[in-house]
mmCIF file of C-alpha atoms in Angstrom:
data_model
loop_
_atom_site.group_PDB
_atom_site.id
_atom_site.type_symbol
_atom_site.label_atom_id
_atom_site.label_comp_id
_atom_site.label_asym_id
_atom_site.label_seq_id
_atom_site.Cartn_x
_atom_site.Cartn_y
_atom_site.Cartn_z
ATOM 1 C CA UNK N 1326 -57.936 -12.979 -2.172
ATOM 2 C CA UNK N 1327 -60.666 -10.465 -2.858
ATOM 3 C CA UNK N 1328 -61.748 -9.798 -6.414
ATOM 4 C CA UNK N 1329 -63.413 -6.696 -7.823
ATOM 5 C CA UNK N 1330 -64.971 -6.866 -11.277
ATOM 6 C CA UNK N 1331 -65.807 -3.810 -13.364
ATOM 7 C CA UNK N 1332 -66.504 -2.699 -16.912
ATOM 8 C CA UNK N 1333 -70.016 -3.953 -17.534
ATOM 9 C CA UNK N 1334 -72.656 -1.890 -19.245
ATOM 10 C CA UNK N 1335 -75.147 -1.619 -22.093
ATOM 11 C CA UNK N 1336 -73.965 -2.137 -25.648
ATOM 12 C CA UNK N 1337 -75.580 -2.789 -28.999
ATOM 13 C CA UNK N 1338 -75.164 -6.107 -30.759
ATOM 14 C CA UNK N 1339 -71.867 -6.188 -32.622
ATOM 15 C CA UNK N 1340 -70.234 -3.863 -30.137
ATOM 16 C CA UNK N 1341 -67.418 -4.410 -27.652
ATOM 17 C CA UNK N 1342 -66.825 -4.208 -23.927
ATOM 18 C CA UNK N 1343 -63.776 -4.810 -21.774
ATOM 19 C CA UNK N 1344 -64.194 -6.273 -18.307
ATOM 20 C CA UNK N 1345 -61.506 -6.041 -15.664
ATOM 21 C CA UNK N 1346 -60.980 -7.918 -12.437
ATOM 22 C CA UNK N 1347 -58.625 -6.589 -9.792
ATOM 23 C CA UNK N 1348 -57.194 -8.820 -7.099
ATOM 24 C CA UNK N 1349 -56.497 -7.629 -3.593
ATOM 25 C CA UNK N 1350 -53.077 -9.208 -3.342
ATOM 26 C CA UNK N 1351 -50.177 -10.099 -5.550
ATOM 27 C CA UNK N 1352 -50.467 -13.749 -6.469
ATOM 28 C CA UNK N 1353 -48.321 -13.743 -9.571
ATOM 29 C CA UNK N 1354 -48.469 -17.025 -11.386
ATOM 30 C CA UNK N 1355 -49.649 -18.982 -8.376
ATOM 31 C CA UNK N 1356 -53.325 -18.754 -9.145
ATOM 32 C CA UNK N 1357 -55.579 -19.533 -12.092
ATOM 33 C CA UNK N 1358 -58.198 -16.987 -13.130
ATOM 34 C CA UNK N 1359 -61.508 -17.430 -14.879
ATOM 35 C CA UNK N 1360 -64.599 -15.627 -16.063
ATOM 36 C CA UNK N 1361 -68.079 -17.042 -15.704
ATOM 37 C CA UNK N 1362 -71.501 -15.628 -16.505
ATOM 38 C CA UNK N 1363 -75.070 -16.133 -15.446
ATOM 39 C CA UNK N 1364 -77.881 -15.142 -17.761
ATOM 40 C CA UNK N 1365 -81.512 -14.593 -16.730
ATOM 41 C CA UNK N 1366 -82.987 -17.858 -15.525
ATOM 42 C CA UNK N 1367 -79.813 -19.767 -16.298
ATOM 43 C CA UNK N 1368 -77.099 -21.470 -14.320
ATOM 44 C CA UNK N 1369 -73.668 -19.938 -14.018
ATOM 45 C CA UNK N 1370 -71.520 -21.042 -16.935
ATOM 46 C CA UNK N 1371 -67.861 -21.017 -17.857
ATOM 47 C CA UNK N 1372 -66.621 -18.333 -20.252
ATOM 48 C CA UNK N 1373 -62.826 -18.234 -20.200
ATOM 49 C CA UNK N 1374 -59.792 -19.279 -18.155
ATOM 50 C CA UNK N 1375 -56.123 -18.392 -17.991
ATOM 51 C CA UNK N 1376 -53.537 -20.533 -16.257
ATOM 52 C CA UNK N 1377 -51.416 -18.824 -13.647
ATOM 53 C CA UNK N 1378 -48.095 -20.463 -14.379
ATOM 54 C CA UNK N 1379 -48.195 -20.769 -18.178
ATOM 55 C CA UNK N 1380 -50.669 -18.108 -19.305
ATOM 56 C CA UNK N 1381 -52.457 -20.710 -21.407
ATOM 57 C CA UNK N 1382 -56.037 -19.702 -22.224
ATOM 58 C CA UNK N 1383 -59.227 -21.672 -22.719
ATOM 59 C CA UNK N 1384 -62.664 -20.564 -23.882
ATOM 60 C CA UNK N 1385 -66.217 -21.773 -24.028
ATOM 61 C CA UNK N 1386 -67.213 -22.668 -27.569
ATOM 62 C CA UNK N 1387 -69.891 -19.981 -27.512
ATOM 63 C CA UNK N 1388 -67.327 -17.177 -27.134
ATOM 64 C CA UNK N 1389 -64.295 -18.584 -28.919
ATOM 65 C CA UNK N 1390 -62.989 -16.150 -31.507
ATOM 66 C CA UNK N 1391 -64.924 -13.230 -29.995
ATOM 67 C CA UNK N 1392 -63.630 -12.985 -26.414
ATOM 68 C CA UNK N 1393 -60.035 -12.702 -25.235
ATOM 69 C CA UNK N 1394 -58.853 -13.252 -21.676
ATOM 70 C CA UNK N 1395 -55.572 -11.762 -20.527
ATOM 71 C CA UNK N 1396 -53.792 -11.189 -17.259
ATOM 72 C CA UNK N 1397 -51.255 -8.760 -15.879
ATOM 73 C CA UNK N 1398 -49.547 -10.359 -12.907
ATOM 74 C CA UNK N 1399 -47.687 -7.158 -12.035
ATOM 75 C CA UNK N 1400 -50.991 -5.293 -11.671
ATOM 76 C CA UNK N 1401 -52.966 -8.231 -10.230
ATOM 77 C CA UNK N 1402 -55.600 -7.903 -12.919
ATOM 78 C CA UNK N 1403 -57.318 -10.155 -15.408
ATOM 79 C CA UNK N 1404 -59.268 -8.739 -18.322
ATOM 80 C CA UNK N 1405 -61.921 -10.019 -20.680
ATOM 81 C CA UNK N 1406 -62.122 -8.276 -24.036
ATOM 82 C CA UNK N 1407 -65.503 -9.000 -25.572
ATOM 83 C CA UNK N 1408 -66.022 -8.250 -29.264
ATOM 84 C CA UNK N 1409 -68.868 -8.950 -31.665
ATOM 85 C CA UNK N 1410 -71.272 -9.130 -28.764
ATOM 86 C CA UNK N 1411 -74.614 -10.844 -29.205
ATOM 87 C CA UNK N 1412 -77.865 -10.482 -27.261
ATOM 88 C CA UNK N 1413 -77.314 -13.981 -25.878
ATOM 89 C CA UNK N 1414 -74.149 -12.699 -24.181
ATOM 90 C CA UNK N 1415 -76.363 -10.707 -21.816
ATOM 91 C CA UNK N 1416 -75.536 -11.850 -18.290
ATOM 92 C CA UNK N 1417 -73.880 -11.001 -15.023
ATOM 93 C CA UNK N 1418 -70.185 -11.701 -15.471
ATOM 94 C CA UNK N 1419 -68.101 -12.967 -12.576
ATOM 95 C CA UNK N 1420 -64.369 -13.262 -12.245
ATOM 96 C CA UNK N 1421 -63.051 -16.127 -10.188
ATOM 97 C CA UNK N 1422 -59.772 -17.485 -8.935
ATOM 98 C CA UNK N 1423 -58.485 -20.815 -7.786
ATOM 99 C CA UNK N 1424 -55.261 -22.545 -6.945
ATOM 100 C CA UNK N 1425 -53.831 -24.336 -9.990
ATOM 101 C CA UNK N 1426 -55.760 -27.520 -10.574
ATOM 102 C CA UNK N 1427 -56.585 -30.195 -13.079
ATOM 103 C CA UNK N 1428 -57.162 -28.761 -16.535
ATOM 104 C CA UNK N 1429 -60.291 -30.809 -17.056
ATOM 105 C CA UNK N 1430 -61.987 -28.999 -14.174
ATOM 106 C CA UNK N 1431 -61.533 -25.389 -15.306
ATOM 107 C CA UNK N 1432 -65.213 -25.219 -16.314
ATOM 108 C CA UNK N 1433 -66.447 -26.385 -12.919
ATOM 109 C CA UNK N 1434 -67.854 -23.575 -10.781
ATOM 110 C CA UNK N 1435 -67.199 -25.518 -7.595
ATOM 111 C CA UNK N 1436 -63.430 -25.672 -8.141
ATOM 112 C CA UNK N 1437 -62.978 -21.898 -7.792
ATOM 113 C CA UNK N 1438 -62.172 -20.612 -4.313
ATOM 114 C CA UNK N 1439 -62.672 -16.886 -4.785
ATOM 115 C CA UNK N 1440 -65.335 -14.859 -6.595
ATOM 116 C CA UNK N 1441 -65.872 -11.238 -7.500
ATOM 117 C CA UNK N 1442 -69.228 -9.545 -7.049
ATOM 118 C CA UNK N 1443 -70.255 -9.642 -10.707
ATOM 119 C CA UNK N 1444 -70.770 -6.978 -13.329
ATOM 120 C CA UNK N 1445 -73.816 -6.756 -15.597
ATOM 121 C CA UNK N 1446 -73.440 -6.871 -19.354
ATOM 122 C CA UNK N 1447 -76.515 -6.113 -21.443
ATOM 123 C CA UNK N 1448 -76.443 -6.495 -25.214
ATOM 124 C CA UNK N 1449 -79.361 -4.987 -27.107
ATOM 125 C CA UNK N 1450 -80.484 -6.229 -30.495
#
């Protein structure tokens, strides 16, 4: 599975951006999808996750209530709607995919098998 992320850019604090991740093949509900980000000088961190079979979503506390992850299995895409953006949201955002696994591991970078190339989001104050 190859993933292609897009939609990053420069936005003022309080603004919105929508990221998209396109998969190279139709996986339907057989694969979980996630978004991670890596800020300057920081480790890659979990942002959001959507289960392949149930569509259940999970979020990092830092983005809960502001970001929304969604998927369209027919189009092989997963999106991340980001509202009320803050300067601390500035990072390279990566989409990732993995075979369905234990729920407690959705935040673990190492459990994801496939990664997109990343898209830069910059939030100015």
